[in-house]
Coordinates of C-alpha atoms and ligand atoms in Angstrom, one line a residue:
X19 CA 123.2 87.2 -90.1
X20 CA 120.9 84.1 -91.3
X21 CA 118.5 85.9 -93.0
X22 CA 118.8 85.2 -96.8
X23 CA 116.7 87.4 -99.1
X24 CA 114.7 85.6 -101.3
X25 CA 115.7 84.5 -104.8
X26 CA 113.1 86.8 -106.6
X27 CA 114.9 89.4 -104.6
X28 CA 118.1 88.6 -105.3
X29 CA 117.5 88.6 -109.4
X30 CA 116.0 92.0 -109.1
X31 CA 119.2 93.8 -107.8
X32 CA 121.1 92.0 -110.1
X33 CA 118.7 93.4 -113.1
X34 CA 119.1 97.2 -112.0
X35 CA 122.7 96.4 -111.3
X36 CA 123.2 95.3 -114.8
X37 CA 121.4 98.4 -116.4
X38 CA 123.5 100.5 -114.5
X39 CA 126.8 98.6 -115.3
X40 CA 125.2 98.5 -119.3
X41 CA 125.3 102.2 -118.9
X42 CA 129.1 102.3 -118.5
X43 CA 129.7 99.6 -121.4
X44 CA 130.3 96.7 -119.1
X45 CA 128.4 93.0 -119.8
X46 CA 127.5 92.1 -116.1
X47 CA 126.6 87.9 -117.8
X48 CA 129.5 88.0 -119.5
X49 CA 132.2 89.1 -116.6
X50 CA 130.3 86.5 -114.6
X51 CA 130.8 84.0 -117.4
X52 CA 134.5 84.7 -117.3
X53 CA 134.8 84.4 -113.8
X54 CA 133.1 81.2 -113.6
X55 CA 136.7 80.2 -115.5
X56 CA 139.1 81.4 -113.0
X57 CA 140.3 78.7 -110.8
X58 CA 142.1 79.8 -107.4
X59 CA 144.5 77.4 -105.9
X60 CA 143.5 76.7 -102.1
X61 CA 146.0 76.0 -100.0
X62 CA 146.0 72.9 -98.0
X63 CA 148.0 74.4 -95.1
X64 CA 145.6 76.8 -93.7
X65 CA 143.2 73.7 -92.8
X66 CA 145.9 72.4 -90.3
X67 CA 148.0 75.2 -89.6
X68 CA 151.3 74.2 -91.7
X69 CA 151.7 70.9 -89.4
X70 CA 151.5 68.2 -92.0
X71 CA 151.1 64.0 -91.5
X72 CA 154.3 63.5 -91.5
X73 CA 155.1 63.6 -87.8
X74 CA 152.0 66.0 -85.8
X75 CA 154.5 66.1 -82.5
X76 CA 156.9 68.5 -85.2
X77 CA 156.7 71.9 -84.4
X78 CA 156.5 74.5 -87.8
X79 CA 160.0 76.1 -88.4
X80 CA 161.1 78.1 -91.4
X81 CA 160.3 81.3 -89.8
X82 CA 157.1 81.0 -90.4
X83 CA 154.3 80.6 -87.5
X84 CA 150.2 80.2 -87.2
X85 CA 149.2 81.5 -84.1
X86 CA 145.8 80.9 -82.0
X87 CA 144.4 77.0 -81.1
X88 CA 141.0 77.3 -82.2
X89 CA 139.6 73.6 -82.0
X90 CA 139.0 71.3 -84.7
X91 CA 141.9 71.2 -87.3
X92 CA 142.2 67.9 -89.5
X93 CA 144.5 65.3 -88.5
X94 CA 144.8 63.3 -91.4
X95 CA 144.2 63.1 -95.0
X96 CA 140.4 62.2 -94.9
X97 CA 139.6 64.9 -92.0
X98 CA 141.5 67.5 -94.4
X99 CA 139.3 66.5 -97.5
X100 CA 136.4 66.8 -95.7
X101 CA 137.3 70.7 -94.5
X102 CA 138.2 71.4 -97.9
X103 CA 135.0 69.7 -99.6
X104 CA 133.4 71.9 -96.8
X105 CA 135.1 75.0 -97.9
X106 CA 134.9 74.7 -101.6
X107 CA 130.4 74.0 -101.2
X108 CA 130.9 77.5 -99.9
X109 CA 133.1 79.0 -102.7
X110 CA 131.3 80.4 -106.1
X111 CA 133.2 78.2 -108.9
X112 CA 135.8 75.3 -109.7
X113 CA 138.9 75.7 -107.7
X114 CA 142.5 73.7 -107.6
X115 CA 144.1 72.8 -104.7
X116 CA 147.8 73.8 -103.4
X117 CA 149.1 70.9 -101.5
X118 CA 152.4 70.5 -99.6
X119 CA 154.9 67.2 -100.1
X120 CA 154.0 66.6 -96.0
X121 CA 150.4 65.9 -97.0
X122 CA 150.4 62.4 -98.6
X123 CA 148.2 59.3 -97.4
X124 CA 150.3 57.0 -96.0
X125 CA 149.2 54.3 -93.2
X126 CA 153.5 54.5 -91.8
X127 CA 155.4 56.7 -90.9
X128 CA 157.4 58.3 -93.9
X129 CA 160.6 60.9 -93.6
X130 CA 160.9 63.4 -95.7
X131 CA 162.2 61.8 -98.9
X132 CA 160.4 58.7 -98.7
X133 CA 157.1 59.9 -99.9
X134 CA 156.1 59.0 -103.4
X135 CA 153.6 59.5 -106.3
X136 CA 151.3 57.0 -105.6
X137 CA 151.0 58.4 -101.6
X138 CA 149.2 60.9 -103.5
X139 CA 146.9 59.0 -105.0
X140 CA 143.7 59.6 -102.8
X141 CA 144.4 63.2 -103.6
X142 CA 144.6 62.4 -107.2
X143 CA 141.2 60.9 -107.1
X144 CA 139.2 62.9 -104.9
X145 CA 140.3 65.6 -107.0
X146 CA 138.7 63.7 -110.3
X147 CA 136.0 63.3 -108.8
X148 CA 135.4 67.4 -107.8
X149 CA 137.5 68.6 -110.7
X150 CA 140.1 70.0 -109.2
X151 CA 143.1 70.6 -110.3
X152 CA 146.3 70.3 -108.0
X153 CA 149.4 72.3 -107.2
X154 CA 152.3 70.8 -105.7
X155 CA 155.2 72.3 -102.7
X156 CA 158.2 70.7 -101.8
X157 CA 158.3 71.3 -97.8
X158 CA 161.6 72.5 -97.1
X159 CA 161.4 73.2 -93.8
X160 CA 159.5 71.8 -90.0
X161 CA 162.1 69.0 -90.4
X162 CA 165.4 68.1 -88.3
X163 CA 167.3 68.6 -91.4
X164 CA 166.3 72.3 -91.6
X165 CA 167.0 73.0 -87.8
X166 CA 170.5 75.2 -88.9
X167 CA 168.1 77.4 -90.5
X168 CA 169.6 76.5 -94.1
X169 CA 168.2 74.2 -96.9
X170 CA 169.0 74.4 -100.4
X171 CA 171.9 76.9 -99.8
X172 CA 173.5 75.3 -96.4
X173 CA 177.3 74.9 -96.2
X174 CA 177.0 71.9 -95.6
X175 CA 176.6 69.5 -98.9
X176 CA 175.2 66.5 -97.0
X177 CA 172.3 68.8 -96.0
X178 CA 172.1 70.3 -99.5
X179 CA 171.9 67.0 -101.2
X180 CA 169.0 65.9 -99.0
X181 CA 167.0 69.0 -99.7
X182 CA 167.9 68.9 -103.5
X183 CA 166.7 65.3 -103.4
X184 CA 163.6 66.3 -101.7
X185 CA 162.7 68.9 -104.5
X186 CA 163.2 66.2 -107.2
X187 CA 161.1 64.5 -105.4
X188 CA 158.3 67.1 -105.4
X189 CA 158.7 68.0 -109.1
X190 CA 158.7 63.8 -109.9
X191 CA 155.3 63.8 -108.0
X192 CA 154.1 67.0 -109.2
X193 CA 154.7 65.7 -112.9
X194 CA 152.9 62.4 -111.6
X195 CA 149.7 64.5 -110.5
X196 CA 149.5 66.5 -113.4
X197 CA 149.4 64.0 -115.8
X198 CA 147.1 62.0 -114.0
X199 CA 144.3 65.1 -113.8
X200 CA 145.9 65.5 -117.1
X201 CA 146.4 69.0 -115.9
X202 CA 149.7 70.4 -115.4
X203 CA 150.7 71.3 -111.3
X204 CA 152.6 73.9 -110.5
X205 CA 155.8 73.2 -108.2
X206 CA 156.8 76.2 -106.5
X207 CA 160.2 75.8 -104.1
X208 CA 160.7 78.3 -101.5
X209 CA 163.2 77.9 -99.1
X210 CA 163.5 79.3 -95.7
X211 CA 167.6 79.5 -95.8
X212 CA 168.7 83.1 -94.0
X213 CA 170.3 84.2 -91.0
X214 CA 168.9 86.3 -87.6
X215 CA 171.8 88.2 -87.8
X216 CA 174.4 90.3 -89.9
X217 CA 176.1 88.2 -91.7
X218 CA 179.3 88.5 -93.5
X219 CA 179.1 86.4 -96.6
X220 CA 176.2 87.5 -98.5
X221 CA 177.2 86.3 -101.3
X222 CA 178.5 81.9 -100.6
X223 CA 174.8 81.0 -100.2
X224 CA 173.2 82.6 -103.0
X225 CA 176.1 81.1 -105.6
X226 CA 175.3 77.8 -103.6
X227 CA 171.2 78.2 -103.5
X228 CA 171.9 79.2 -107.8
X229 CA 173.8 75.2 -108.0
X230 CA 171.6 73.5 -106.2
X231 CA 168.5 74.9 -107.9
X232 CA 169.9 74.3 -110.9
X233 CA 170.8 70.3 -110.2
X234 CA 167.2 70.6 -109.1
X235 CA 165.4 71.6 -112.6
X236 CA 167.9 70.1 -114.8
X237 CA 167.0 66.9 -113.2
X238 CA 165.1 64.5 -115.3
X239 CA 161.6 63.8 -114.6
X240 CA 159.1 60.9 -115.9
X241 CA 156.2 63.8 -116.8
X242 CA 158.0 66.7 -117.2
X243 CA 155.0 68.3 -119.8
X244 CA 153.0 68.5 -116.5
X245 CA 154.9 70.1 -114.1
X246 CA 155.5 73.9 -114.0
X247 CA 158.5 75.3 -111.9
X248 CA 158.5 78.4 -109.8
X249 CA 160.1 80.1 -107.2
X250 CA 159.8 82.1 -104.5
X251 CA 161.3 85.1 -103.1
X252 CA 161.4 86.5 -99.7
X253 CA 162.3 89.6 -97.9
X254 CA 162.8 88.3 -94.3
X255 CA 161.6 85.6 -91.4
X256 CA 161.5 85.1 -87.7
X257 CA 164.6 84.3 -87.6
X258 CA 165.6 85.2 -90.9
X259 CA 165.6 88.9 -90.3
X260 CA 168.8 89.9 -91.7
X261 CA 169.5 88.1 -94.8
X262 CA 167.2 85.7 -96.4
X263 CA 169.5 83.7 -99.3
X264 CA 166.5 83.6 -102.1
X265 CA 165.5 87.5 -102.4
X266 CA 163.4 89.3 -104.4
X267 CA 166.1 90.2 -106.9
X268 CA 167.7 86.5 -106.7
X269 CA 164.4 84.8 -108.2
X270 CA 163.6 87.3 -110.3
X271 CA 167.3 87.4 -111.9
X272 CA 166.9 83.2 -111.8
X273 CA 163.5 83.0 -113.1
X274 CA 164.2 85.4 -115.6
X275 CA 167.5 83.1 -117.0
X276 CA 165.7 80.2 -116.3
X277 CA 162.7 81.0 -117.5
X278 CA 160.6 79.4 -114.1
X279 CA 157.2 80.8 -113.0
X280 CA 158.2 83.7 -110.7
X281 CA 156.2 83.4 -107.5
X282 CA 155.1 87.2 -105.9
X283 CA 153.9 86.3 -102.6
X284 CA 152.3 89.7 -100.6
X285 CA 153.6 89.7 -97.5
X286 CA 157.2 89.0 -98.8
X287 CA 158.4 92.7 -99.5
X288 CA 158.5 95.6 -97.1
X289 CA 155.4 97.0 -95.5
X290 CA 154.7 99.5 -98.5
X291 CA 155.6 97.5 -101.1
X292 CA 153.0 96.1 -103.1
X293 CA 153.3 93.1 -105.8
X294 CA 150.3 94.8 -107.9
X295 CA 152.7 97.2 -109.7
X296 CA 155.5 93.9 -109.7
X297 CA 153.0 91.8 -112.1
X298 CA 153.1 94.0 -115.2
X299 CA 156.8 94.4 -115.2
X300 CA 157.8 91.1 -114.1
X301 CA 155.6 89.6 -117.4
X302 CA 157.5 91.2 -119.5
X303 CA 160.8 88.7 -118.9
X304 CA 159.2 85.5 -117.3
X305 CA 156.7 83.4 -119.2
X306 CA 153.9 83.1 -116.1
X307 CA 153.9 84.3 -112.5
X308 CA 152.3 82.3 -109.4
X309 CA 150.5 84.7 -107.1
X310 CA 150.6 83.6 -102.9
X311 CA 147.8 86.4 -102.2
X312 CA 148.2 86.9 -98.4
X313 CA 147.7 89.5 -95.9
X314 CA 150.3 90.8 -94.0
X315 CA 149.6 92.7 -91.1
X316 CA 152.8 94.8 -89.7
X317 CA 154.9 91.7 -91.1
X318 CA 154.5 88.8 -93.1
X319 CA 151.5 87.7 -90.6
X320 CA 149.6 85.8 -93.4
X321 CA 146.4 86.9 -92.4
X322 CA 143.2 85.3 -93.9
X323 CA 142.4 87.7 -97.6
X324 CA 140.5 90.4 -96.8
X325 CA 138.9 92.7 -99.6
X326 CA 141.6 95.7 -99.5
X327 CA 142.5 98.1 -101.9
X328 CA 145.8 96.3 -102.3
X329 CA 143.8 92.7 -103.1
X330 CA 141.6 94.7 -105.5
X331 CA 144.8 96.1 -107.0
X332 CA 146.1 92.5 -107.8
X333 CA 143.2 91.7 -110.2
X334 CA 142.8 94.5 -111.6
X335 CA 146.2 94.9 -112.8
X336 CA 145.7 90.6 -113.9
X337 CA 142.5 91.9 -116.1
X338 CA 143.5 95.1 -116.8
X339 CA 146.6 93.5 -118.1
X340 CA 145.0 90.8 -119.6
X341 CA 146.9 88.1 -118.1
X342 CA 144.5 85.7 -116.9
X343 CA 146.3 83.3 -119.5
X344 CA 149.8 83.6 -117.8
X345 CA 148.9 84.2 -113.6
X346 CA 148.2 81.6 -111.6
X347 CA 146.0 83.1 -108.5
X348 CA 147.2 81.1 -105.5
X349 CA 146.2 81.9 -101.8
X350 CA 148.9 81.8 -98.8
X351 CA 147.6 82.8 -95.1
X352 CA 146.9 80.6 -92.2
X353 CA 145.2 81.4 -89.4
X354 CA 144.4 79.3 -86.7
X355 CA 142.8 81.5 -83.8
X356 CA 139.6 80.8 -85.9
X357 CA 137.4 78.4 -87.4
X358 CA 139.7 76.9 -90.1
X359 CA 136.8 76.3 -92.9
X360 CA 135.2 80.1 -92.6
X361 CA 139.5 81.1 -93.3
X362 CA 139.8 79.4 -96.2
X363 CA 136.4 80.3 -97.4
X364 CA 136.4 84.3 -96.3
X365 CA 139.6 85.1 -98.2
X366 CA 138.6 83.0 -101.3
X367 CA 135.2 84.4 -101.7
X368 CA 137.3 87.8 -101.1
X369 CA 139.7 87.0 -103.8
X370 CA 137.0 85.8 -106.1
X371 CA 135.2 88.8 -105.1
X372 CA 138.1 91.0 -105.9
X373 CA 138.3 89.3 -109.6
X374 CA 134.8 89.9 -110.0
X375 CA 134.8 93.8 -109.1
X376 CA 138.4 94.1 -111.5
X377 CA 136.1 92.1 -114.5
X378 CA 133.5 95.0 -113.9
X379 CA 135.8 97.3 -114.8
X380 CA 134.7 99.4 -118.0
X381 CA 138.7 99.4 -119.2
X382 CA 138.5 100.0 -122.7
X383 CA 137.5 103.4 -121.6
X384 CA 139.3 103.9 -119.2
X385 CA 142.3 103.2 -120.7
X386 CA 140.7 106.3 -123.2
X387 CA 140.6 108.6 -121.2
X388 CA 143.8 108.1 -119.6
X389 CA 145.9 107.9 -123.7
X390 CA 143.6 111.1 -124.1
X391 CA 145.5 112.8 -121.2
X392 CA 141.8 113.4 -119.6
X393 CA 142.5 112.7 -116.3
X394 CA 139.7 114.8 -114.2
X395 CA 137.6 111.9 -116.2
X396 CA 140.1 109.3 -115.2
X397 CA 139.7 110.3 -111.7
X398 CA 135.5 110.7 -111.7
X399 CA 135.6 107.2 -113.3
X400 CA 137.8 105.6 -110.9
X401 CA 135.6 106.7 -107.7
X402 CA 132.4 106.4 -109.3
X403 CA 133.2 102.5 -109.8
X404 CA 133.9 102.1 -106.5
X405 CA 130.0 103.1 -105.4
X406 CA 128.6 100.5 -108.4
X407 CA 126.7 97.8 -107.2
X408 CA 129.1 95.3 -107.6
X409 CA 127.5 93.2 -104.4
X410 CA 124.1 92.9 -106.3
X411 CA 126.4 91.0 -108.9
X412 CA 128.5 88.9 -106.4
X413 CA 125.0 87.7 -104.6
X414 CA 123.4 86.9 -108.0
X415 CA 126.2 84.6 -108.7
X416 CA 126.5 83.0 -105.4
X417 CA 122.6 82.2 -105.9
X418 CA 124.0 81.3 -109.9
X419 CA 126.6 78.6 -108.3
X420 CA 124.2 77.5 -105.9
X421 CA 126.2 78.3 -103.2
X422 CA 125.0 81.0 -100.2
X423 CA 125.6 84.9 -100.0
X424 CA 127.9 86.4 -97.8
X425 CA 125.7 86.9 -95.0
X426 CA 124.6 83.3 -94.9
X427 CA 127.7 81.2 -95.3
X428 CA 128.4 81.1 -91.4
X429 CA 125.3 78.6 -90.8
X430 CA 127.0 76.5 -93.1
X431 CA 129.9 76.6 -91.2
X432 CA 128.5 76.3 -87.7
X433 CA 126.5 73.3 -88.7
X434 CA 129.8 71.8 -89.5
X435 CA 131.5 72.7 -86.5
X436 CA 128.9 71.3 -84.1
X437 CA 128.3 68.2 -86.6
X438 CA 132.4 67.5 -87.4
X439 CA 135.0 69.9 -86.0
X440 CA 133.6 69.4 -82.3
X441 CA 134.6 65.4 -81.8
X442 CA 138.2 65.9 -83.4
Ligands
RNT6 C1 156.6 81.3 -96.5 C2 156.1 81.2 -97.9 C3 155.6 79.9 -98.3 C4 154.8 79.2 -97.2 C5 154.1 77.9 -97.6 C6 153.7 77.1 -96.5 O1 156.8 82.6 -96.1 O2 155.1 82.2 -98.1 O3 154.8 80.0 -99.5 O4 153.8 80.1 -96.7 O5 155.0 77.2 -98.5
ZN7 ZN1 154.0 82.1 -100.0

């Protein structure tokens, strides 16, 4: 596993892999140029398992869960910056971060809608200082609030109003961030609101989730240039297995009125269903999508990324498509039956990795050959990428970024453990 080939190595495969790939028409320095562009948003969450600073004896609800207790997750603001600084030395390129409202720096205790912008200053700055830019989540769930199971579409007004306060909140300090990295943040809302059971009014929540999102984006905000709204769908929960309130066809209908970023996460549809065929369709009627790239496994498991045909599928249709402009890649799993740091940094590399192999991609012909109606050649194409030497590329440009190839990164990681992780 430790044994890294040596750099002279290392430049030689890459040399025969770009002949080969200059056979097909494909630039090898300039896909690697492009990808060195492509920012994926980490998510905080996966480096504490969803839990937050807000209150760490809160258990997770929402119908979402992290299973296993591997040792070591952060407990605070500093620990978490540290995993992620740890994570991103391992990660070929610039990346942003995707950070919960439960994550800001605050020396007492705050509730849910006391945090503010400036709790999110030590974000703000030790993202200047690595060039990251920053996403933003309200966290509508894990709070006592929350506990009926309903948020932004409960019955009851007093619990709407706190939740619609909450995600004015987290689009006021989403605008704040943005304009500080003078980079605009994303804030995606996605609510848990749905019932275990049949239920018989399908349709009171939804017209109530519709209001309450609507107070939500018509309020006025002090940066509102730098703050990008999206939503996102969901096809069921733990506990949420009947009827979740914000479906698929919900936010798509809203985002497409509205005009919001649509958020397609990949474990929120049914087993088969796959959000690589969603992306060129739904860009014809909303101005951007937000990808939550997950793995679900059975159910909406969030497994750490792995490099499937599905993940493949997602970039390729983003460069195929050409879309790079208008999708924001953002990652969603958490597991915690493992080391936290090797997660986050598996199922980027895999994602990055994934972008990589769809920028390899000789699509002008392809696309040919398929307008020609020659698909025998469509096919032979299609199968003979997959044996390219895409991996001589991906090592050359971890050696490029200076950061170490897939069968190397674990030291990293172990050295980190033993040195950090171990006296949490
Ligand atoms: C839940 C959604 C949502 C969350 C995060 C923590 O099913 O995918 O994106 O995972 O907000
Ligand atoms: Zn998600």
């Amino acid at each position: 596993m430790t044994e890294s080939p040596n750099p002279a190595n290392i430049h030689t495969a890459y040399k025969l892999a770009q002949e080969r790939y200059a056979q097909l028409g494909v630039d090898t320095d300039a896909a690697l140029k492009q990808l060195a562009q492509i920012p994926i948003s980490l998510h905080c969450w996966q480096g504490d398992d969803v839990g937050g600073f807000e209150d760490p004896g809160r258990g997770l609800s929402g119908g979402i869960m992290a299973t296993g207790n591997y040792p070591g997750k952060a407990r605070n603001g500093d620990e978490l910056r540290a995993d992620l600084d740890m994570a991103y030395s391992l990660i070929p390129g610039t990346h942003r971060l995707n950070l919960h409202a439960i994550y800001g720096d605050s020396n007492t205790k705050l509730d849910r809608n006391d945090w503010q912008p400036h709790h999110f200053d030590r974000w703000i700055d030790w993202a200047k200082a690595n060039n990251h830019g920053i996403d933003f989540n309200p966290t509508c769930f894990s709070h006592p609030m929350a506990d009926s199971g309903f948020t932004l579409a409960s019955l009851d007004p007093n619990v709407r109003d706190f939740w619609i306060e909450h995600c004015i909140n987290s689009r006021e300090i989403a605008g704040y961030i943005g304009k500080q990295l003078d980079n605009p943040c994303i804030t995606n809302v996605w609510v848990p609101d749905g019932y275990k059971d049949t239920p018989v009014d399908r349709r009171a929540h939804r017209v109530l989730l519709k209001e309450s999102l609507d107070t939500i984006f018509s309020a006025e905000i002090t940066n509102p240039d730098y703050n990008l709204d999206a939503v996102e769908c969901k096809l069921f929960g733990i506990g949420s297995e009947s009827y979740v309130v914000g479906s698929h066809e919900f936010y798509m209908g809203y985002a497409v009125q509205n005009q919001t970023l649509l958020c397609l996460d990949a474990g929120h549809f049914h087993p088969t269903e796959v959000i690589s065929d969603k992306i060129s369709s739904a860009l014809l009627y909303v101005p951007e999508l937000l990808l939550h790239v997950s793995r679900g496994v059975r159910w909406d498991s969030d497994h750490v990324v792995t490099l499937t045909d599905e993940l493949q599928a997602i970039m390729q249709e983003v460069v195929r498509g050409d879309y790079l402009q208008r999708v924001h890649i953002g990652l969603d799993f958490f597991d915690a039956s493992i080391n936290r740091v090797a997660a986050w940094s598996v199922g980027t590399r895999n994602a990055v990795r994934a972008l990589l192999i769809a920028l390899l991609e000789p699509v002008a012909t392809m696309r040919e050959l398929e307008q020609n109606g020659d698909f025998t050649a469509r096919l032979v194409l299609q199968e003979a990428l997959k044996g390219m030497p895409f991996g001589a590329v991906w090592d050359y440009y971890c050696w490029q970024q200076t950061v170490p190839l897939d069968t190397a990164f674990l030291d990293d990681i172990r050295a980190y453990e033993v040195a950090v992780l171990a006296s949490r």
